[in-house]
Coordinates of C-alpha atoms in Angstrom, one line a residue:
Chain A
M1 CA 40.7 7.8 1.1
N2 CA 41.2 11.6 1.2
S3 CA 38.7 14.1 2.5
A4 CA 37.5 15.2 -1.0
Q5 CA 36.6 11.5 -1.8
L6 CA 34.8 11.3 1.5
E7 CA 32.9 14.5 0.9
I8 CA 31.9 13.4 -2.6
Q9 CA 30.5 10.1 -1.2
L10 CA 28.7 11.9 1.6
I11 CA 27.1 14.3 -0.8
A12 CA 26.1 11.5 -3.2
S13 CA 24.6 9.5 -0.3
L14 CA 22.6 12.5 1.0
V15 CA 21.3 13.2 -2.5
A16 CA 20.3 9.5 -2.8
V17 CA 18.4 9.7 0.5
A18 CA 16.7 13.0 -0.3
C19 CA 15.6 11.6 -3.7
A20 CA 14.4 8.2 -2.4
I21 CA 11.9 9.7 0.0
P22 CA 9.7 11.7 -2.4
G23 CA 10.6 9.1 -5.1
T24 CA 8.8 6.3 -3.1
F25 CA 5.6 8.3 -3.1
L26 CA 6.0 9.2 -6.8
V27 CA 6.3 5.6 -7.7
L28 CA 3.3 4.6 -5.7
R29 CA 1.3 7.4 -7.2
K30 CA 2.3 6.3 -10.7
M31 CA 3.9 9.7 -11.3
A32 CA 7.5 8.6 -12.1
M33 CA 7.5 10.6 -15.3
I34 CA 6.5 13.8 -13.4
S35 CA 9.9 13.6 -11.7
D36 CA 11.5 13.5 -15.2
A37 CA 9.5 16.5 -16.2
I38 CA 10.4 18.5 -13.0
S39 CA 14.1 17.7 -13.3
H40 CA 14.3 19.1 -16.8
S41 CA 11.9 22.1 -16.5
I42 CA 13.5 23.6 -13.4
L43 CA 16.4 24.6 -15.6
P44 CA 14.9 28.0 -16.6
G45 CA 14.3 28.7 -12.9
I46 CA 17.9 27.9 -12.1
V47 CA 19.2 30.1 -15.0
V48 CA 17.1 33.1 -14.1
G49 CA 18.2 32.7 -10.4
F50 CA 21.8 32.5 -11.6
F51 CA 21.4 35.7 -13.7
I52 CA 20.0 37.6 -10.7
T53 CA 22.5 36.4 -8.1
Q54 CA 25.5 35.2 -10.2
D55 CA 25.8 32.4 -7.6
L56 CA 25.0 28.8 -8.3
N57 CA 24.4 28.0 -4.7
S58 CA 22.1 30.9 -3.8
P59 CA 18.9 30.0 -2.0
L60 CA 17.1 32.2 -4.6
L61 CA 18.0 29.6 -7.2
I62 CA 16.3 26.9 -5.2
V63 CA 13.2 28.9 -4.6
L64 CA 12.9 29.9 -8.3
A65 CA 13.6 26.4 -9.5
A66 CA 11.1 24.8 -7.1
L67 CA 8.6 27.3 -8.4
T68 CA 9.3 26.3 -12.0
G69 CA 8.9 22.7 -10.9
V70 CA 5.5 23.3 -9.4
I71 CA 4.5 25.4 -12.5
T72 CA 5.4 22.3 -14.6
V73 CA 3.0 20.2 -12.7
V74 CA 0.2 22.8 -12.9
L75 CA 0.8 23.1 -16.7
V76 CA 0.7 19.4 -17.2
E77 CA -2.5 19.0 -15.2
Y78 CA -4.1 22.0 -17.0
I79 CA -3.3 20.5 -20.5
Q80 CA -4.5 17.1 -19.3
K81 CA -7.8 18.6 -17.9
T82 CA -8.7 19.9 -21.3
G83 CA -9.3 16.3 -22.3
L84 CA -7.5 16.8 -25.6
V85 CA -4.4 14.8 -24.7
K86 CA -3.5 12.2 -22.2
E87 CA -1.2 12.7 -19.2
D88 CA 2.0 11.3 -20.7
T89 CA 1.5 13.5 -23.8
A90 CA 0.9 16.5 -21.6
I91 CA 4.2 15.8 -19.8
G92 CA 6.0 15.3 -23.1
L93 CA 4.7 18.7 -24.3
V94 CA 5.5 20.7 -21.2
F95 CA 9.0 19.8 -20.0
P96 CA 11.0 20.0 -23.3
V97 CA 9.7 23.5 -23.9
L98 CA 10.7 24.7 -20.4
F99 CA 14.0 22.9 -20.6
S100 CA 14.9 24.3 -24.0
I101 CA 14.1 27.8 -22.8
G102 CA 16.7 27.2 -20.1
V103 CA 19.2 25.8 -22.7
L104 CA 18.7 28.9 -24.9
M105 CA 19.2 31.2 -22.0
I106 CA 22.5 29.5 -21.0
A107 CA 23.7 29.6 -24.6
K108 CA 22.9 33.2 -25.0
R109 CA 24.0 34.6 -21.7
A110 CA 26.0 32.2 -19.6
N111 CA 28.0 30.0 -21.8
D112 CA 31.4 31.2 -20.8
I113 CA 30.7 31.2 -17.1
H114 CA 30.3 28.4 -14.6
L115 CA 26.9 27.1 -15.9
D116 CA 27.2 24.9 -19.0
I117 CA 25.0 22.3 -20.7
D118 CA 27.1 19.3 -19.7
A119 CA 26.9 20.1 -16.1
V120 CA 23.2 20.6 -16.4
L121 CA 22.7 17.1 -17.9
V122 CA 24.9 15.0 -15.8
G123 CA 26.1 17.1 -12.9
E124 CA 29.6 17.8 -11.6
L125 CA 29.9 15.7 -8.5
A126 CA 33.7 15.5 -8.8
L127 CA 33.9 19.3 -8.5
A128 CA 31.6 19.6 -5.5
P129 CA 34.4 19.6 -2.9
F130 CA 36.1 22.6 -4.5
D131 CA 33.2 25.0 -3.8
R132 CA 33.5 25.6 -0.1
L133 CA 31.2 27.3 2.3
I134 CA 33.2 29.8 4.3
I135 CA 31.6 31.3 7.4
S136 CA 33.5 34.2 9.0
G137 CA 36.7 32.9 7.6
V138 CA 36.2 29.3 8.7
D139 CA 35.8 26.5 6.1
V140 CA 32.8 24.4 7.1
G141 CA 32.7 22.1 4.1
P142 CA 31.4 22.0 0.5
K143 CA 28.4 24.2 -0.2
S144 CA 26.6 21.3 -1.9
L145 CA 26.8 19.3 1.2
W146 CA 25.1 22.0 3.2
I147 CA 22.4 22.6 0.6
I148 CA 21.4 18.9 0.2
G149 CA 21.8 18.4 3.9
S150 CA 19.3 21.2 4.7
I151 CA 16.9 19.9 2.1
L152 CA 17.2 16.4 3.5
I153 CA 16.4 17.5 7.0
I154 CA 13.3 19.4 5.9
T155 CA 12.2 16.4 3.8
I156 CA 12.6 14.1 6.8
I157 CA 10.7 16.4 9.2
L158 CA 7.8 16.7 6.6
L159 CA 7.8 12.9 6.1
I160 CA 7.5 12.2 9.8
A161 CA 4.9 14.9 10.4
F162 CA 2.7 14.0 7.4
F163 CA 3.4 10.3 6.9
K164 CA -0.2 9.4 7.7
E165 CA -1.6 12.0 5.3
L166 CA 0.8 11.1 2.5
K167 CA -0.1 7.4 2.9
L168 CA -3.9 8.0 3.0
S169 CA -4.0 10.4 0.0
T170 CA -1.7 8.1 -2.0
F171 CA -3.8 5.1 -1.4
D172 CA -7.3 6.6 -1.4
K173 CA -7.7 10.1 -2.6
G174 CA -11.5 10.0 -2.3
L175 CA -11.4 9.0 1.4
A176 CA -8.7 11.6 2.1
A177 CA -10.9 14.3 0.6
S178 CA -14.0 13.1 2.5
L179 CA -12.1 13.1 5.8
G180 CA -10.9 16.6 5.3
F181 CA -7.3 15.9 4.3
S182 CA -7.2 18.0 1.1
P183 CA -5.5 15.7 -1.6
V184 CA -4.7 18.9 -3.5
I185 CA -2.6 20.4 -0.7
I186 CA -0.8 17.1 -0.1
H187 CA -0.2 16.7 -3.9
Y188 CA 1.3 20.1 -4.3
G189 CA 3.3 19.6 -1.0
L190 CA 4.9 16.5 -2.5
M191 CA 5.5 18.3 -5.8
T192 CA 7.2 21.1 -4.0
V193 CA 9.4 18.8 -2.0
S194 CA 10.2 16.8 -5.2
S195 CA 11.1 20.1 -7.0
V196 CA 13.3 21.4 -4.2
T197 CA 15.1 18.0 -3.8
T198 CA 15.6 17.9 -7.6
V199 CA 17.3 21.4 -7.4
G200 CA 19.5 20.2 -4.6
A201 CA 20.5 17.1 -6.4
F202 CA 20.8 18.8 -9.8
D203 CA 24.2 20.3 -9.0
A204 CA 25.5 16.9 -8.1
V205 CA 23.9 14.5 -10.6
G206 CA 22.3 16.6 -13.2
A207 CA 18.9 16.7 -14.9
I208 CA 18.9 13.2 -16.4
L209 CA 20.3 11.2 -13.6
V210 CA 18.3 12.7 -10.8
V211 CA 15.3 10.8 -12.2
A212 CA 17.1 7.5 -11.7
L213 CA 17.8 8.4 -8.1
M214 CA 14.2 9.2 -7.4
I215 CA 12.6 6.2 -9.2
A216 CA 15.1 3.2 -9.3
P217 CA 15.6 2.7 -5.5
S218 CA 11.8 2.8 -4.8
A219 CA 11.0 0.6 -7.8
T220 CA 13.6 -1.9 -6.5
A221 CA 12.2 -1.7 -3.0
Y222 CA 8.7 -2.2 -4.2
L223 CA 9.6 -5.7 -5.5
L224 CA 10.8 -6.7 -2.0
T225 CA 8.3 -5.5 0.5
T226 CA 4.6 -5.1 1.2
D227 CA 5.1 -2.5 3.9
L228 CA 5.3 1.2 3.1
K229 CA 7.8 2.0 5.9
K230 CA 10.1 -0.8 4.9
M231 CA 9.8 0.3 1.3
L232 CA 11.0 3.8 2.3
L233 CA 13.8 2.3 4.3
L234 CA 14.9 -0.1 1.5
S235 CA 14.8 2.7 -1.1
I236 CA 17.1 4.7 1.1
I237 CA 19.5 1.8 1.6
F238 CA 19.6 1.0 -2.1
G239 CA 20.1 4.7 -2.9
V240 CA 23.0 5.0 -0.5
F241 CA 24.5 1.7 -1.6
S242 CA 24.4 2.8 -5.2
A243 CA 25.9 6.2 -4.4
I244 CA 28.9 4.7 -2.6
S245 CA 29.5 1.7 -4.8
G246 CA 28.9 3.9 -7.9
Y247 CA 31.6 6.3 -6.7
W248 CA 34.2 3.6 -6.4
F249 CA 33.1 2.1 -9.7
A250 CA 33.7 5.5 -11.3
H251 CA 37.0 5.8 -9.5
W252 CA 38.1 2.4 -10.8
L253 CA 36.9 3.2 -14.4
D254 CA 38.0 6.8 -14.2
A255 CA 34.6 7.7 -15.6
S256 CA 31.6 9.9 -14.7
I257 CA 30.5 9.5 -11.0
A258 CA 26.8 10.2 -11.8
G259 CA 26.9 7.7 -14.7
S260 CA 28.4 5.0 -12.5
I261 CA 25.9 5.6 -9.7
T262 CA 23.0 5.2 -12.2
T263 CA 24.6 2.1 -13.6
M264 CA 24.7 0.6 -10.1
L265 CA 21.1 1.5 -9.6
G266 CA 20.2 -0.3 -12.8
F267 CA 22.3 -3.3 -11.9
L268 CA 20.7 -3.5 -8.4
F269 CA 17.2 -3.3 -9.9
L270 CA 18.1 -6.1 -12.4
M271 CA 19.4 -8.3 -9.6
V272 CA 16.3 -7.8 -7.5
Y273 CA 14.0 -8.2 -10.5
L274 CA 15.5 -11.6 -11.1
F275 CA 16.1 -12.9 -7.6
A276 CA 13.4 -11.2 -5.4
P277 CA 12.0 -13.9 -3.1
S278 CA 8.3 -13.6 -4.1
K279 CA 8.0 -11.1 -7.0
G280 CA 11.2 -11.9 -8.8
V281 CA 11.2 -13.5 -12.2
I282 CA 12.8 -16.7 -11.0
A283 CA 10.6 -17.1 -8.0
V284 CA 7.5 -16.5 -10.2
L285 CA 8.6 -19.1 -12.7
Y286 CA 9.4 -21.6 -10.0
R287 CA 6.0 -21.0 -8.3
E288 CA 4.2 -21.5 -11.6
K289 CA 6.0 -24.8 -12.2
Q290 CA 5.0 -25.9 -8.7
Q291 CA 1.4 -25.0 -9.2
R292 CA 1.3 -26.9 -12.5
T293 CA 2.6 -30.0 -10.7
E294 CA 0.1 -29.5 -7.8
V295 CA -2.8 -29.2 -10.3
S296 CA -1.6 -32.3 -12.1
L297 CA -1.3 -34.2 -8.9
L298 CA -4.8 -33.3 -7.9
T299 CA -6.2 -34.2 -11.3
F300 CA -4.5 -37.6 -11.0
L301 CA -5.8 -38.2 -7.5
L302 CA -9.3 -37.2 -8.6
H303 CA -9.1 -39.7 -11.4
L304 CA -8.1 -42.5 -9.0
K305 CA -11.0 -41.5 -6.7
N306 CA -13.5 -41.5 -9.5
H307 CA -12.5 -44.9 -10.9
D308 CA -12.7 -48.2 -9.0
E309 CA -12.2 -50.3 -12.1
V310 CA -8.8 -52.0 -12.1
Q311 CA -8.2 -51.3 -15.8
E312 CA -8.6 -47.5 -15.3
R313 CA -5.9 -47.6 -12.6
H314 CA -3.2 -49.4 -14.5
V315 CA 0.1 -47.4 -14.6
N316 CA 0.3 -47.6 -18.4
H317 CA -3.3 -46.8 -18.8
L318 CA -2.9 -43.7 -16.8
N319 CA -0.2 -42.5 -19.2
E320 CA -2.5 -42.9 -22.2
H321 CA -5.7 -41.9 -20.4
I322 CA -4.8 -38.6 -18.8
N323 CA -2.8 -37.8 -21.9
W324 CA 0.3 -36.7 -20.2
Q325 CA 3.8 -37.3 -21.4
K326 CA 5.9 -39.9 -19.7
V327 CA 8.1 -37.4 -17.8
R328 CA 5.1 -35.6 -16.3
S329 CA 3.4 -38.8 -15.3
K330 CA 6.5 -40.0 -13.6
T331 CA 6.9 -36.7 -11.7
V332 CA 3.3 -36.9 -10.5
L333 CA 3.5 -40.5 -9.6
D334 CA 6.7 -40.0 -7.7
L335 CA 5.3 -37.0 -5.9
A336 CA 2.2 -38.9 -4.9
L337 CA 4.2 -41.9 -3.8
K338 CA 6.6 -39.8 -1.8
N339 CA 3.7 -38.2 0.1
N340 CA 2.1 -41.6 0.8
M341 CA -1.0 -40.6 -1.2
I342 CA -0.9 -43.8 -3.4
I343 CA 0.4 -47.3 -3.4
I344 CA 1.3 -49.2 -6.5
D345 CA 0.7 -52.9 -6.4
N346 CA 1.5 -54.9 -9.4
H347 CA 1.1 -51.8 -11.7
I348 CA -2.3 -51.0 -10.3
V349 CA -2.4 -47.6 -8.5
S350 CA -4.7 -47.2 -5.5
L351 CA -5.3 -44.2 -3.2
T352 CA -4.2 -44.6 0.4
S353 CA -6.5 -43.4 3.1
K354 CA -4.3 -40.3 3.4
G355 CA -4.6 -39.7 -0.4
D356 CA -8.4 -40.2 -0.2
E357 CA -8.8 -37.7 2.6
F358 CA -6.6 -35.2 0.9
T359 CA -8.6 -35.5 -2.3
T360 CA -11.9 -35.0 -0.6
Q361 CA -10.6 -32.0 1.3
A362 CA -9.2 -30.5 -1.9
I363 CA -12.5 -31.0 -3.8
D364 CA -14.4 -29.3 -0.9
Y365 CA -11.9 -26.5 -1.0
I366 CA -12.5 -26.0 -4.7
I367 CA -16.3 -26.3 -4.6
T368 CA -17.1 -24.2 -1.6
N369 CA -14.4 -21.6 -2.1
E370 CA -15.1 -20.2 1.4
D371 CA -12.7 -17.7 2.7
A372 CA -12.3 -19.2 6.2
Q373 CA -11.9 -22.7 4.8
I374 CA -9.3 -21.5 2.3
E375 CA -7.3 -20.2 5.3
D376 CA -7.4 -23.6 7.0
M377 CA -6.7 -25.5 3.8
K378 CA -3.9 -23.4 2.5
D379 CA -1.2 -25.0 4.5
D380 CA -2.4 -28.5 3.7
F381 CA -3.2 -27.9 0.1
F382 CA 0.1 -26.3 -0.7
L383 CA 2.0 -28.9 1.3
F384 CA 4.4 -29.5 -1.6
R385 CA 5.5 -26.0 -1.7
G386 CA 8.7 -24.7 -0.1
Chain B
M1 CA -39.4 6.4 12.1
S2 CA -38.3 9.8 13.2
H3 CA -38.9 12.7 10.8
K4 CA -35.4 14.2 11.3
I5 CA -33.7 14.9 8.0
A6 CA -30.2 13.4 7.9
V7 CA -29.1 14.6 4.5
Q8 CA -30.6 17.5 2.6
V9 CA -29.7 18.3 -1.0
D10 CA -31.0 21.5 -2.6
D11 CA -30.9 22.4 -6.3
L12 CA -27.6 20.5 -6.8
T13 CA -26.1 20.7 -10.3
V14 CA -22.8 19.1 -11.1
A15 CA -21.0 19.2 -14.4
Y16 CA -17.9 17.6 -15.9
N17 CA -16.4 19.9 -18.5
Y18 CA -19.6 21.9 -18.8
K19 CA -21.7 18.8 -19.4
P20 CA -24.2 18.4 -16.6
V21 CA -24.2 15.0 -15.0
L22 CA -26.6 15.9 -12.2
W23 CA -29.3 18.4 -12.8
D24 CA -31.1 20.4 -10.2
I25 CA -31.4 17.6 -7.6
D26 CA -33.6 18.1 -4.6
L27 CA -33.3 15.3 -2.1
E28 CA -34.3 14.7 1.5
I29 CA -33.0 11.6 3.2
P30 CA -34.7 10.9 6.6
E31 CA -32.7 9.6 9.5
G32 CA -32.6 5.9 10.0
V33 CA -33.3 4.7 6.5
L34 CA -31.4 2.1 4.5
M35 CA -31.6 3.7 1.1
A36 CA -30.6 2.5 -2.4
I37 CA -29.7 4.9 -5.2
V38 CA -30.5 3.3 -8.5
G39 CA -30.2 4.4 -12.1
P40 CA -28.6 3.4 -15.3
N41 CA -24.8 3.8 -16.0
G42 CA -23.9 7.5 -16.2
A43 CA -26.9 8.5 -14.2
G44 CA -24.7 10.3 -11.8
K45 CA -25.1 8.0 -8.8
S46 CA -21.5 8.1 -7.7
T47 CA -21.3 11.8 -8.6
L48 CA -24.2 12.5 -6.2
I49 CA -22.4 10.8 -3.3
K50 CA -19.1 12.5 -4.1
S51 CA -20.8 15.9 -4.3
I52 CA -22.5 15.4 -0.9
L53 CA -19.1 14.5 0.6
G54 CA -17.4 17.6 -0.9
I55 CA -15.1 15.5 -3.1
L56 CA -16.6 17.1 -6.2
K57 CA -17.5 20.8 -6.4
P58 CA -21.0 21.4 -7.7
I59 CA -21.6 24.3 -10.0
A60 CA -24.9 25.1 -8.2
G61 CA -26.9 24.1 -5.1
S62 CA -26.1 23.1 -1.6
V63 CA -25.9 20.1 0.7
S64 CA -26.5 19.9 4.4
I65 CA -25.9 17.2 6.9
Y66 CA -28.2 17.5 9.9
G67 CA -28.8 21.1 9.0
K68 CA -25.1 22.1 8.7
S69 CA -22.5 22.1 6.0
Y70 CA -20.6 18.9 5.3
E71 CA -17.3 20.5 6.4
K72 CA -18.8 21.1 9.9
Q73 CA -20.3 17.6 10.1
R74 CA -17.5 15.4 8.7
S75 CA -17.2 13.3 11.8
L76 CA -20.8 12.2 11.4
V77 CA -20.2 10.8 7.9
A78 CA -18.4 7.6 6.7
Y79 CA -17.7 6.8 3.1
V80 CA -16.9 3.6 1.3
P81 CA -15.6 4.4 -2.2
Q82 CA -15.8 2.0 -5.2
K83 CA -13.4 -0.9 -4.7
G84 CA -11.9 -0.2 -8.1
S85 CA -11.0 3.4 -7.1
V86 CA -7.8 2.4 -5.3
D87 CA -4.6 0.5 -6.1
W88 CA -4.8 -2.8 -4.2
D89 CA -1.0 -3.4 -4.9
F90 CA -0.3 -0.5 -2.4
P91 CA 2.2 -1.8 0.1
T92 CA 0.0 -2.1 3.2
T93 CA -2.0 -4.5 5.3
A94 CA -5.7 -5.1 5.9
L95 CA -5.4 -3.7 9.5
D96 CA -3.6 -0.6 8.2
V97 CA -6.3 0.2 5.7
V98 CA -9.0 -0.1 8.4
L99 CA -6.9 2.2 10.6
M100 CA -7.2 4.8 7.9
G101 CA -10.8 5.1 9.0
T102 CA -9.6 6.7 12.3
Y103 CA -7.5 9.4 10.6
G104 CA -10.5 11.7 10.3
S105 CA -11.0 11.9 14.1
L106 CA -7.3 12.2 14.6
G107 CA -6.8 15.2 12.4
W108 CA -3.6 16.4 10.8
I109 CA -0.2 15.1 12.1
K110 CA -1.4 13.0 15.0
R111 CA -0.8 9.3 14.7
P112 CA -3.1 6.4 15.5
K113 CA -2.5 5.0 19.0
Q114 CA -3.6 1.9 20.9
K115 CA -7.2 3.1 21.2
Q116 CA -7.5 3.5 17.4
K117 CA -5.9 0.1 16.8
K118 CA -8.3 -1.6 19.2
A119 CA -11.2 0.0 17.3
A120 CA -9.8 -1.2 14.0
L121 CA -9.4 -4.7 15.3
E122 CA -13.0 -4.7 16.5
A123 CA -14.2 -3.5 13.1
L124 CA -12.2 -6.3 11.4
E125 CA -13.8 -8.8 13.8
K126 CA -17.3 -7.5 12.9
V127 CA -16.8 -8.1 9.2
G128 CA -15.1 -11.5 9.9
M129 CA -11.7 -10.4 8.7
L130 CA -9.7 -10.6 11.9
P131 CA -7.7 -13.7 10.8
F132 CA -6.5 -11.6 7.8
K133 CA -5.4 -8.5 9.7
N134 CA -1.7 -8.8 8.7
R135 CA -2.4 -9.9 5.1
Q136 CA -1.1 -7.7 2.4
I137 CA -4.2 -6.2 0.7
S138 CA -3.4 -7.5 -2.8
Q139 CA -3.5 -11.0 -1.3
L140 CA -7.2 -10.7 -0.5
S141 CA -10.1 -11.8 -2.7
G142 CA -12.5 -9.1 -4.1
G143 CA -15.1 -9.9 -1.4
Q144 CA -12.5 -9.7 1.3
Q145 CA -11.3 -6.3 0.0
Q146 CA -14.8 -5.0 0.1
R147 CA -15.2 -6.2 3.7
I148 CA -12.0 -4.3 4.6
F149 CA -13.5 -1.2 3.1
L150 CA -16.7 -1.8 5.1
A151 CA -14.6 -2.2 8.3
R152 CA -12.8 1.0 7.6
A153 CA -16.2 2.8 7.4
L154 CA -17.4 1.1 10.6
V155 CA -14.4 2.2 12.5
Q156 CA -15.4 5.8 11.8
D157 CA -18.4 5.2 14.0
A158 CA -20.5 7.7 12.0
S159 CA -24.2 8.5 11.9
I160 CA -24.5 8.4 8.1
Y161 CA -22.8 5.9 5.8
F162 CA -22.3 6.4 2.1
M163 CA -21.3 3.3 0.1
D164 CA -20.5 3.3 -3.6
E165 CA -21.5 -0.1 -5.0
P166 CA -20.4 -2.3 -2.1
F167 CA -21.7 -5.4 -3.8
Q168 CA -19.7 -5.0 -7.0
G169 CA -17.6 -8.1 -7.7
V170 CA -18.3 -9.9 -4.4
D171 CA -19.5 -13.5 -3.9
A172 CA -22.9 -14.3 -2.5
T173 CA -21.6 -15.0 1.0
T174 CA -20.0 -11.6 1.2
E175 CA -23.0 -9.9 -0.2
I176 CA -25.2 -11.4 2.6
A177 CA -22.6 -10.6 5.2
I178 CA -22.5 -7.0 4.1
I179 CA -26.2 -6.5 3.9
N180 CA -26.6 -8.0 7.4
I181 CA -24.1 -5.4 8.7
L182 CA -26.0 -2.6 6.9
K183 CA -29.3 -3.8 8.4
E184 CA -27.6 -3.8 11.8
L185 CA -26.5 -0.3 11.3
R186 CA -30.0 0.8 10.5
K187 CA -31.3 -1.0 13.5
A188 CA -28.8 1.1 15.6
G189 CA -30.5 4.2 14.2
K190 CA -27.8 5.0 11.5
T191 CA -28.6 6.2 8.0
V192 CA -27.2 4.1 5.2
I193 CA -27.1 5.3 1.6
V194 CA -25.9 2.8 -1.0
V195 CA -25.3 3.1 -4.8
H196 CA -26.9 -0.1 -6.0
H197 CA -27.1 -2.0 -9.3
D198 CA -29.1 -5.1 -8.8
L199 CA -32.8 -4.0 -9.0
Q200 CA -34.0 -7.5 -8.1
T201 CA -32.6 -7.2 -4.5
V202 CA -33.9 -3.7 -3.8
P203 CA -37.1 -4.7 -2.1
E204 CA -35.3 -7.4 0.0
Y205 CA -32.4 -5.2 1.1
F206 CA -33.6 -1.7 1.3
D207 CA -36.5 0.3 2.9
W208 CA -36.0 3.5 1.0
V209 CA -35.0 4.1 -2.6
T210 CA -34.0 7.0 -4.9
F211 CA -34.4 6.8 -8.7
L212 CA -31.8 8.9 -10.4
N213 CA -31.0 9.6 -14.0
V214 CA -29.2 12.9 -14.2
K215 CA -32.4 14.3 -12.7
K216 CA -34.1 12.9 -9.7
I217 CA -37.0 10.7 -10.8
A218 CA -38.5 9.7 -7.4
T219 CA -37.5 9.1 -3.8
G220 CA -39.4 7.5 -1.0
P221 CA -40.2 4.2 0.8
V222 CA -39.6 1.1 -1.4
K223 CA -43.1 -0.2 -0.8
D224 CA -44.7 3.0 -2.2
I225 CA -42.5 3.9 -5.1
F226 CA -40.5 0.9 -6.3
N227 CA -42.8 0.2 -9.3
D228 CA -42.7 -0.4 -13.0
D229 CA -43.7 3.2 -13.6
N230 CA -40.7 4.7 -11.9
L231 CA -38.3 2.0 -13.3
T232 CA -39.5 2.9 -16.8
K233 CA -39.0 6.6 -16.2
T234 CA -35.5 6.0 -14.9
Y235 CA -34.2 3.4 -17.3
G236 CA -36.1 4.7 -20.4
I237 CA -37.4 1.4 -21.6
N238 CA -40.5 -0.5 -20.6
Y239 CA -39.0 -2.0 -17.5
K240 CA -40.7 -4.8 -15.6
V241 CA -39.5 -6.5 -12.5
S242 CA -41.6 -8.8 -10.4
I243 CA -41.6 -7.4 -6.9
Q244 CA -41.9 -9.9 -4.1
E245 CA -43.8 -8.5 -1.1

């Protein structure tokens, strides 16, 4: 691995971390689409900045682009407040207009110089190591690395300082306002950080893929944890993992680095979506099946408890009577037998004392539905689970 | 009862998109009452609370808490929003939500410490939710979520409590548990203001009532003003409830 490769991976990883932090809060605030809007509409800000400075890495570009990002949010909210259109429509109205103004400006004035539409859309991560930052004759590394590094440090400082405020205003805007933590200030603070991060990441991954880096790692983490700090940490890990594995995937395919990183993000989400321990599709299906069996078992035990007559408790009669198919009856019978809930004597099923006690408890649980009792019962009631 | 005024509202008018939802409200809430705000849907009950708490900006009028503006008296006031106003899938625990009640006294940047955590645990204990402290909030029943919200208000240790429909979607056990805590608060000299829907329980739960329907219809002790006349004026139809004394 040469130093250019290392630098590209380092830049990609820092971009991923810088995106994952505001991204987590955007996902929780149900504002994922706003990041899409910002990432596109900052283009005119970047272009105007470039016209003024003739330097793609000038801090003025970041300031102007971040300003355009915040203007986007203001415009979206203004249109939405008129009550004439909904939020998603307002987003769809604002960002293409701003983005296309940027596209026109590039086509008219900057087409033959460094800024071109391709780079705007998917970035030029592979070229990042060639643009060096030289301080008094000494090469201190790629400029993009310094830009995204600085943005990341500021983001982390803000996150640590205002974590409590961000959490409160994201969860409960009303309480935040009544306690004196202006949700408006926090909202625009987050929007500013998101805009600045987008500008920093723009150069590396472009306008389309920066959205993926903001949203996908947090959406993946959200499926795995119920703790905000862990969610942030997992988003960062997923982002960095995708950045590095995406780089090598691109290396192997000899294809776009940004495209490969995004593909990795999508793949990672799919895996977690399928296999997450509690919210994953497979876990949910398994749990539903378990619950169906539990309910069947309870129905069966209740039937036994309610009927002393021998003919009501004959194995074959149960098949017909509860109207279950053979397979299901067998599953339930086996389960009850295995847990010593019933005994079968000469095709007649009877509750054991354990089965009787369990049934009584379960009925109590269902009827009273008391919070405290549910707590005590849960372990017993779901004794067949996991 | 003391005659100190806890909350005073003068000429308050609030509008959404130029349509008034509250019109020229004058209201004096004496210290130490347990007051219900009743009125039909769209009467502006929640809006009134939110305007008093500075969450909504009125187009006219003023509010004072013990004679001073709300901004100066924040620490005296606790607020329980409607349960439906937040996303219960938010990745956090019951204890953490209750801890949010301490954020106001902490101010910007400072983090909750051991002292705040202890207060939060005590509040959880008071509402009978201590065994659930580490439970993710989406794993709680509607009644439990409401108790968590109540605990969060208790931990603020305020003088005035505003609650927006605390009985919405809770079971009978939780409703009784909540009203007992509210009555305890009143006994301790606190002022409790509740947006309430169930007219039948007003005489049993509350000692003070405000009838609201965009304008203020009446306010005063339940025994004096909770009658068919005011109910009819508020709800617009010939309303009759049997009032148990």
